[in-house]
Tab-separated table of C-alpha atoms and ligand atoms in Angstrom:
chain	number	residue	atom	x	y	z
A	5	MET	CA	-0.040	-0.200	0.065
A	6	SER	CA	1.438	3.539	-0.909
A	7	GLU	CA	0.161	4.774	2.574
A	8	ASP	CA	2.859	2.449	3.916
A	9	LYS	CA	5.535	4.354	2.010
A	10	LEU	CA	4.163	7.653	2.918
A	11	LEU	CA	4.446	7.125	6.619
A	12	PRO	CA	8.225	7.602	6.842
A	13	LEU	CA	8.358	10.303	4.357
A	14	ARG	CA	5.806	12.260	6.317
A	15	GLN	CA	7.716	11.728	9.560
A	16	GLN	CA	10.578	13.260	7.745
A	17	ILE	CA	8.750	16.049	6.786
A	18	ASP	CA	7.256	16.415	10.357
A	19	ALA	CA	10.660	16.623	11.509
A	20	ILE	CA	12.024	19.195	9.246
A	21	ASP	CA	8.932	21.244	9.788
A	22	ALA	CA	9.761	21.492	13.480
A	23	GLU	CA	13.227	22.567	12.820
A	24	ILE	CA	11.925	25.133	10.300
A	25	LEU	CA	9.502	26.371	12.869
A	26	ALA	CA	12.118	26.937	15.576
A	27	LEU	CA	14.321	28.695	12.940
A	28	LEU	CA	11.494	31.096	11.986
A	29	ASN	CA	10.776	31.914	15.643
A	30	ARG	CA	14.579	32.430	16.030
A	31	ARG	CA	14.581	34.959	13.258
A	32	ALA	CA	11.354	36.614	14.447
A	33	LYS	CA	13.249	37.131	17.842
A	34	ILE	CA	15.947	38.808	16.183
A	35	ALA	CA	13.522	41.142	14.287
A	36	GLN	CA	11.978	42.084	17.583
A	37	GLU	CA	15.275	43.232	18.564
A	38	VAL	CA	15.760	45.215	15.490
A	39	GLY	CA	12.457	46.652	16.445
A	40	HIS	CA	13.565	47.689	19.873
A	41	VAL	CA	16.672	49.433	18.501
A	42	LYS	CA	14.626	51.258	15.763
A	43	ALA	CA	11.987	52.522	18.405
A	44	GLU	CA	14.924	54.272	20.346
A	45	THR	CA	15.906	56.072	17.115
A	46	ASN	CA	12.422	56.222	15.841
A	47	ALA	CA	14.012	54.895	12.742
A	48	PRO	CA	11.592	53.328	9.901
A	49	VAL	CA	10.309	49.949	10.458
A	50	PHE	CA	9.880	49.094	6.766
A	51	ARG	CA	13.249	49.264	4.775
A	52	PRO	CA	12.716	48.496	1.322
A	53	GLU	CA	16.158	48.271	0.372
A	54	ARG	CA	16.933	45.819	3.017
A	55	GLU	CA	14.152	43.410	1.939
A	56	ALA	CA	14.980	43.766	-1.621
A	57	GLN	CA	18.671	42.657	-0.614
A	58	VAL	CA	17.471	39.537	1.428
A	59	LEU	CA	15.254	38.505	-1.562
A	60	LEU	CA	17.997	38.694	-3.895
A	61	LYS	CA	20.312	37.183	-1.538
A	62	VAL	CA	18.167	33.962	-1.044
A	63	ALA	CA	17.474	33.766	-4.916
A	64	GLU	CA	21.106	33.662	-5.562
A	65	ARG	CA	21.853	30.984	-2.874
A	66	ASN	CA	18.750	28.802	-3.528
A	67	PRO	CA	20.305	25.119	-4.386
A	68	GLY	CA	16.972	24.239	-5.535
A	69	PRO	CA	14.512	22.103	-6.373
A	70	LEU	CA	12.449	24.881	-5.158
A	71	GLN	CA	12.130	27.700	-7.799
A	72	GLY	CA	13.913	31.182	-6.790
A	73	ALA	CA	10.681	33.190	-7.531
A	74	ASP	CA	8.824	30.618	-5.063
A	75	VAL	CA	11.927	30.773	-2.408
A	76	GLN	CA	11.363	34.858	-2.704
A	77	THR	CA	7.624	34.402	-2.166
A	78	ILE	CA	8.136	32.369	1.082
A	79	PHE	CA	10.605	34.959	2.280
A	80	ARG	CA	8.496	37.737	1.705
A	81	GLU	CA	6.003	36.370	3.698
A	82	VAL	CA	8.685	35.685	6.493
A	83	MET	CA	9.906	39.241	6.508
A	84	SER	CA	6.340	40.292	6.294
A	85	ALA	CA	5.473	38.352	9.505
A	86	CYS	CA	8.691	39.422	11.303
A	87	ARG	CA	8.166	43.105	10.525
A	88	ALA	CA	4.617	43.002	11.871
A	89	LEU	CA	6.225	42.135	15.220
A	90	GLU	CA	8.079	45.429	15.136
A	91	LYS	CA	4.926	47.408	13.452
A	92	ARG	CA	1.919	46.508	11.542
A	93	VAL	CA	2.206	48.824	8.803
A	94	THR	CA	-0.717	50.215	7.318
A	95	VAL	CA	-0.923	50.562	3.323
A	96	ALA	CA	-3.341	52.650	1.449
A	97	TYR	CA	-4.438	51.309	-1.921
A	98	LEU	CA	-7.175	52.136	-4.457
A	99	GLY	CA	-10.259	49.768	-3.579
A	100	PRO	CA	-12.368	47.998	-2.724
A	101	ALA	CA	-10.643	44.953	-1.438
A	102	GLY	CA	-10.047	42.134	-4.165
A	103	THR	CA	-8.627	44.524	-6.990
A	104	PHE	CA	-5.175	44.074	-8.501
A	105	SER	CA	-4.296	47.048	-6.330
A	106	GLU	CA	-4.870	44.972	-3.169
A	107	GLN	CA	-2.654	42.300	-4.950
A	108	ALA	CA	0.087	44.752	-5.554
A	109	VAL	CA	0.058	45.665	-1.806
A	110	TYR	CA	0.701	41.891	-0.885
A	111	GLN	CA	3.363	41.621	-3.657
A	112	GLN	CA	5.411	44.465	-2.041
A	113	PHE	CA	4.619	44.101	1.598
A	114	GLY	CA	3.652	40.393	2.132
A	115	HIS	CA	0.210	39.679	3.927
A	116	ALA	CA	0.914	40.689	7.479
A	117	VAL	CA	0.075	44.461	6.808
A	118	GLU	CA	-3.147	46.471	7.548
A	119	GLY	CA	-4.664	47.316	3.930
A	120	LEU	CA	-6.688	50.474	3.852
A	121	PRO	CA	-8.973	50.531	0.784
A	122	CYS	CA	-9.384	53.910	-0.843
A	123	VAL	CA	-12.313	55.229	-3.144
A	124	SER	CA	-9.841	56.944	-5.527
A	125	ILE	CA	-6.164	57.758	-6.121
A	126	ASP	CA	-6.419	60.992	-4.600
A	127	GLU	CA	-7.375	59.506	-1.520
A	128	VAL	CA	-4.542	57.045	-1.554
A	129	PHE	CA	-2.252	60.100	-1.803
A	130	ARG	CA	-4.005	62.104	0.909
A	131	ALA	CA	-4.286	59.250	3.512
A	132	THR	CA	-0.677	58.517	3.351
A	133	GLU	CA	0.353	62.108	3.383
A	134	ALA	CA	-1.954	62.472	6.406
A	135	GLY	CA	-0.120	59.813	8.017
A	136	THR	CA	-3.542	57.663	8.297
A	137	ALA	CA	-1.289	54.901	6.394
A	138	ASP	CA	2.251	54.697	6.331
A	139	PHE	CA	2.547	53.757	2.739
A	140	GLY	CA	0.156	54.165	-0.252
A	141	VAL	CA	0.080	51.875	-3.555
A	142	ALA	CA	-1.034	53.552	-6.755
A	143	PRO	CA	-1.336	52.275	-10.307
A	144	ILE	CA	1.087	54.285	-12.805
A	145	GLU	CA	1.078	52.309	-15.895
A	146	ASN	CA	-0.604	49.284	-17.895
A	147	SER	CA	1.177	47.686	-20.278
A	148	SER	CA	-1.867	47.705	-22.850
A	149	GLU	CA	-3.696	50.813	-22.026
A	150	GLY	CA	-0.664	53.216	-20.942
A	151	VAL	CA	-0.226	55.598	-18.191
A	152	ILE	CA	-2.391	56.560	-15.383
A	153	ASN	CA	-2.605	60.126	-15.603
A	154	ARG	CA	-3.970	60.992	-12.488
A	155	THR	CA	-1.014	59.106	-10.654
A	156	LEU	CA	1.284	61.039	-12.598
A	157	ASP	CA	-0.317	64.265	-11.790
A	158	LEU	CA	-0.590	63.593	-7.918
A	159	LEU	CA	3.201	62.420	-8.077
A	160	LEU	CA	4.055	66.022	-9.293
A	161	GLN	CA	2.263	67.535	-6.456
A	162	THR	CA	3.063	65.284	-3.632
A	163	THR	CA	5.254	65.724	-0.606
A	164	LEU	CA	5.674	61.725	-0.770
A	165	ASN	CA	8.566	59.763	-2.108
A	166	ILE	CA	8.404	56.898	-4.379
A	167	SER	CA	9.869	54.017	-2.263
A	168	GLY	CA	8.958	51.111	-4.224
A	169	GLU	CA	7.738	49.770	-7.486
A	170	VAL	CA	5.470	46.660	-8.233
A	171	SER	CA	4.617	44.976	-11.371
A	172	ILE	CA	1.921	42.407	-11.541
A	173	PRO	CA	0.587	40.409	-14.486
A	174	VAL	CA	-3.042	41.208	-15.055
A	175	HIS	CA	-5.321	38.425	-15.857
A	176	HIS	CA	-8.839	39.123	-16.247
A	177	SER	CA	-11.642	36.250	-16.152
A	178	LEU	CA	-15.318	36.276	-16.809
A	179	MET	CA	-17.079	35.464	-13.772
A	180	THR	CA	-20.809	34.878	-12.950
A	181	LYS	CA	-22.769	33.512	-9.697
A	182	GLU	CA	-23.744	30.110	-11.657
A	183	GLY	CA	-20.735	29.887	-13.821
A	184	THR	CA	-22.871	30.062	-17.128
A	185	MET	CA	-23.795	33.167	-19.712
A	186	THR	CA	-27.214	31.946	-19.914
A	187	GLY	CA	-29.514	34.791	-19.041
A	188	ILE	CA	-26.737	37.255	-18.713
A	189	ALA	CA	-27.800	40.908	-19.856
A	190	ARG	CA	-24.793	42.891	-18.903
A	191	ILE	CA	-21.004	42.517	-18.623
A	192	CYS	CA	-19.647	44.771	-15.801
A	193	ALA	CA	-16.321	46.060	-15.274
A	194	HIS	CA	-13.711	48.994	-14.906
A	195	SER	CA	-13.213	50.819	-18.133
A	196	GLN	CA	-9.682	49.684	-18.095
A	197	ALA	CA	-10.849	46.140	-17.936
A	198	LEU	CA	-13.371	46.558	-20.450
A	199	ALA	CA	-10.750	48.216	-22.681
A	200	GLN	CA	-8.277	45.455	-22.067
A	201	CYS	CA	-10.608	42.601	-23.019
A	202	ASN	CA	-12.441	44.426	-25.994
A	203	ALA	CA	-11.521	42.063	-28.964
A	204	TRP	CA	-12.423	38.832	-26.775
A	205	LEU	CA	-15.784	40.519	-25.822
A	206	ASN	CA	-16.381	41.466	-29.538
A	207	GLN	CA	-15.614	37.853	-30.691
A	208	HIS	CA	-17.421	35.839	-28.004
A	209	TYR	CA	-20.067	38.218	-26.604
A	210	PRO	CA	-20.766	40.955	-29.183
A	211	SER	CA	-24.418	41.214	-28.303
A	212	ILE	CA	-24.306	41.633	-24.715
A	213	GLU	CA	-24.340	45.005	-23.126
A	214	ARG	CA	-21.059	46.344	-21.447
A	215	GLN	CA	-21.335	48.513	-18.429
A	216	ALA	CA	-18.159	50.510	-17.080
A	217	VAL	CA	-18.427	50.496	-13.288
A	218	ALA	CA	-15.951	51.882	-10.268
A	219	SER	CA	-13.934	48.890	-9.974
A	220	ASN	CA	-13.764	45.213	-11.035
A	221	ALA	CA	-14.237	44.267	-7.399
A	222	GLU	CA	-17.699	46.450	-7.639
A	223	ALA	CA	-18.633	44.501	-10.741
A	224	ALA	CA	-17.731	41.290	-8.947
A	225	ARG	CA	-20.164	42.499	-6.114
A	226	MET	CA	-22.990	43.350	-8.480
A	227	ALA	CA	-22.543	40.001	-10.345
A	228	SER	CA	-22.919	38.325	-6.957
A	229	GLU	CA	-26.206	39.912	-6.117
A	230	ASN	CA	-27.725	39.835	-9.594
A	231	GLU	CA	-27.906	36.733	-11.756
A	232	ALA	CA	-28.160	38.842	-14.731
A	233	VAL	CA	-24.504	40.446	-14.504
A	234	ALA	CA	-21.337	39.039	-15.443
A	235	ALA	CA	-18.399	40.542	-14.245
A	236	ILE	CA	-14.809	41.050	-15.379
A	237	ALA	CA	-12.245	40.757	-12.688
A	238	GLY	CA	-9.186	38.804	-11.184
A	239	GLU	CA	-9.493	35.381	-9.698
A	240	MET	CA	-9.231	36.765	-6.218
A	241	ALA	CA	-12.510	38.827	-6.850
A	242	ALA	CA	-14.060	35.357	-7.781
A	243	GLN	CA	-13.157	34.041	-4.576
A	244	LYS	CA	-14.014	36.813	-2.372
A	245	TYR	CA	-17.513	37.215	-3.845
A	246	ASP	CA	-18.164	33.493	-4.459
A	247	LEU	CA	-18.318	33.650	-8.269
A	248	GLN	CA	-17.581	30.944	-10.890
A	249	VAL	CA	-15.201	31.404	-13.717
A	250	VAL	CA	-16.927	31.346	-17.115
A	251	SER	CA	-13.529	32.007	-19.139
A	252	ALA	CA	-10.072	32.728	-17.786
A	253	ASN	CA	-7.445	34.896	-19.175
A	254	ILE	CA	-9.777	36.845	-21.464
A	255	GLN	CA	-7.216	39.773	-21.947
A	256	ASP	CA	-6.248	40.680	-25.546
A	257	ASP	CA	-2.750	40.915	-24.574
A	258	PRO	CA	-1.480	37.547	-22.809
A	259	HIS	CA	1.306	39.703	-21.219
A	260	ASN	CA	-0.846	42.210	-19.632
A	261	ARG	CA	0.688	43.884	-16.585
A	262	THR	CA	0.163	46.932	-14.477
A	263	ARG	CA	2.829	48.600	-12.698
A	264	PHE	CA	2.291	50.515	-9.182
A	265	ALA	CA	4.356	53.045	-7.156
A	266	VAL	CA	4.587	52.727	-3.696
A	267	VAL	CA	4.843	56.028	-1.923
A	268	GLY	CA	5.672	57.250	1.466
A	269	ARG	CA	7.540	59.617	3.558
A	270	LEU	CA	10.682	57.263	3.676
A	271	GLN	CA	13.800	57.898	1.871
A	272	ASN	CA	15.344	54.892	0.956
A	273	GLY	CA	18.844	53.850	1.160
A	274	ALA	CA	20.685	52.133	-1.816
A	275	SER	CA	20.115	48.352	-2.255
A	276	GLY	CA	22.669	47.916	-4.978
A	277	LYS	CA	19.988	47.155	-7.700
A	278	ASP	CA	17.969	50.584	-7.675
A	279	GLN	CA	16.137	52.795	-9.766
A	280	THR	CA	15.358	56.724	-9.564
A	281	SER	CA	12.654	58.496	-10.797
A	282	LEU	CA	12.261	62.229	-11.520
A	283	VAL	CA	10.176	64.929	-13.284
A	284	LEU	CA	11.505	67.529	-15.518
A	285	SER	CA	10.542	70.387	-17.707
A	286	VAL	CA	12.625	72.613	-19.883
A	287	ALA	CA	11.681	75.712	-22.203
A	288	ASN	CA	9.941	74.978	-25.414
A	289	LYS	CA	12.975	75.334	-27.689
A	290	ALA	CA	14.565	73.361	-30.458
A	291	GLY	CA	17.078	70.661	-28.852
A	292	ALA	CA	16.298	71.489	-25.421
A	293	VAL	CA	15.113	68.035	-24.528
A	294	TYR	CA	18.527	66.545	-26.060
A	295	LYS	CA	20.352	69.090	-23.992
A	296	LEU	CA	18.503	68.472	-20.808
A	297	LEU	CA	19.264	64.835	-20.851
A	298	ALA	CA	22.891	64.979	-22.031
A	299	PRO	CA	24.204	64.627	-18.446
A	300	LEU	CA	22.864	61.219	-18.321
A	301	ALA	CA	24.804	59.980	-21.179
A	302	LYS	CA	28.131	61.889	-20.313
A	303	HIS	CA	28.102	59.925	-16.644
A	304	GLY	CA	26.947	56.749	-18.184
A	305	VAL	CA	23.586	56.710	-16.356
A	306	SER	CA	20.719	54.664	-18.238
A	307	MET	CA	17.644	56.016	-18.824
A	308	THR	CA	14.970	53.328	-18.352
A	309	ARG	CA	11.578	55.202	-19.054
A	310	PHE	CA	10.825	58.321	-20.692
A	311	GLU	CA	7.135	59.627	-20.535
A	312	SER	CA	5.788	63.206	-21.453
A	313	ARG	CA	2.703	64.715	-20.178
A	314	PRO	CA	1.265	68.143	-20.959
A	315	ALA	CA	1.721	70.818	-18.389
A	316	ARG	CA	-2.010	71.863	-18.208
A	317	MET	CA	-1.549	75.101	-16.097
A	318	GLY	CA	2.168	75.764	-15.675
A	319	ALA	CA	4.400	77.969	-17.606
A	320	TRP	CA	6.001	75.134	-19.371
A	321	GLU	CA	4.690	72.983	-22.200
A	322	TYR	CA	5.372	69.340	-20.910
A	323	TYR	CA	6.510	67.442	-17.740
A	324	PHE	CA	8.744	64.579	-18.292
A	325	TYR	CA	8.621	61.537	-15.920
A	326	VAL	CA	12.156	59.971	-16.366
A	327	ASP	CA	13.575	56.616	-14.452
A	328	VAL	CA	17.254	56.200	-14.539
A	329	GLU	CA	19.100	53.125	-13.285
A	330	GLY	CA	20.923	53.411	-9.778
A	331	HIS	CA	20.276	55.349	-6.560
A	332	ALA	CA	20.348	59.191	-6.511
A	333	ALA	CA	23.361	58.794	-4.011
A	334	ASP	CA	25.403	56.831	-6.392
A	335	ASP	CA	28.424	58.758	-7.355
A	336	LYS	CA	27.704	59.088	-11.555
A	337	VAL	CA	23.701	59.280	-10.565
A	338	ALA	CA	24.479	62.224	-8.236
A	339	LYS	CA	26.739	64.026	-10.838
A	340	ALA	CA	24.501	63.350	-13.676
A	341	LEU	CA	21.482	64.606	-11.590
A	342	ASP	CA	23.032	67.863	-10.404
A	343	GLU	CA	24.069	68.923	-13.844
A	344	LEU	CA	20.446	67.747	-15.217
A	345	GLN	CA	18.956	69.990	-12.284
A	346	GLN	CA	20.985	73.236	-13.781
A	347	ASN	CA	19.624	72.428	-17.192
A	348	ALA	CA	15.880	71.991	-16.117
A	349	ALA	CA	13.217	74.797	-15.890
A	350	PHE	CA	11.631	72.269	-13.293
A	351	TYR	CA	13.095	69.521	-11.383
A	352	LYS	CA	11.676	66.952	-8.862
A	353	LEU	CA	13.304	63.965	-7.415
A	354	LEU	CA	10.674	61.401	-6.832
A	355	GLY	CA	12.672	58.894	-5.273
A	356	SER	CA	15.208	56.066	-5.322
A	357	TYR	CA	14.112	52.545	-4.733
A	358	PRO	CA	14.829	49.064	-5.280
A	359	ARG	CA	13.882	47.912	-8.900
A	360	SER	CA	10.905	45.506	-8.885
A	361	PHE	CA	11.679	41.721	-9.626
B	411	PRE	O1	16.656	44.475	9.104
B	411	PRE	C1	15.770	45.451	9.478
B	411	PRE	O2	15.841	46.419	9.468
B	411	PRE	C2	14.303	44.576	9.910
B	411	PRE	O3	13.668	45.273	10.538
B	411	PRE	C3	14.397	43.193	9.750
B	411	PRE	C4	13.482	42.758	8.523
B	411	PRE	C5	13.317	41.393	8.175
B	411	PRE	O4	12.496	40.773	8.713
B	411	PRE	O5	14.696	40.990	7.704
B	411	PRE	C6	12.027	43.313	8.714
B	411	PRE	C7	11.535	44.479	8.333
B	411	PRE	C8	12.482	45.306	7.393
B	411	PRE	O6	11.573	46.083	6.454
B	411	PRE	C9	13.855	44.719	6.951
B	411	PRE	C10	14.033	43.817	7.123
């Protein structure tokens, strides 16, 4: 009988689990000590650069057979639980619960956090600026639909820094209460999700009415209360609202991803694998942008992103959102930014933070 063979293997697993448990609690006790040291100096509990270093190290050292990314997921949760012994950080995000924004919070902070769902991106920034939340998580860009303008505008105005970046795959599913499309009169989702599934919907359900609602989670909630409504949302929402998936992965682009910015009052130290975000503007003259960015090339700093956004009220034509490799305190980045600032009519450093992985 296979049970006879399983018993000794399970006994080994039990013994190893006991060792893991003891080690986890040893780690947790040290984290508590770290917490006491930090409390004496009022130092920040969440240190993204240190967490990034720990996660990079475990992936490097990982002998297998566990996958590097899976080991990182485990250690992210271990650090999250240890951090919660020091202080449970509160993170504001674009709610309601069950959205991809909530998933982004867990991806960055692990599950031992206090999520604070907010009704708008403005509210995420406001709650974080007011100190109601320690950090905020706001969507910044979707790979199919482009930038989230409101977040870019708020980054321009805020006193907060970017202290992290999260990129998550966005897989949409069509879901209903009964798991069938029979009797469905409306398909509801956030306008972004409807746009991201447009071709698929045209092909499969061209004659069913589509309705844009405040969020995918709201669509899922509506579907849970109305048998004539189907929702497009992530699997997390299906679980939360007890819905059945009719079709999974219906987004037109299989590689659809959304990038989120983590904002807070923290100024990160360097992790060794960082990125720096800034906003710039120059007078509207021929060759001005080229000249503006010249110090990056001069000091060998790579630009990883360049986004322009019309300046609606200012004295300048465009704001440029620029990401460069490295930390603002790195020698060559510091020199490049210093020169760049002299060329710019407007300059705002948004923050340096570990690159997402
Ligand atoms: O090293 C620290 O500063 C800690 O507080 C420990 C720890 C960890 O569990 O490894 C926990 C929280 C911080 O965000 C970083 C790391």
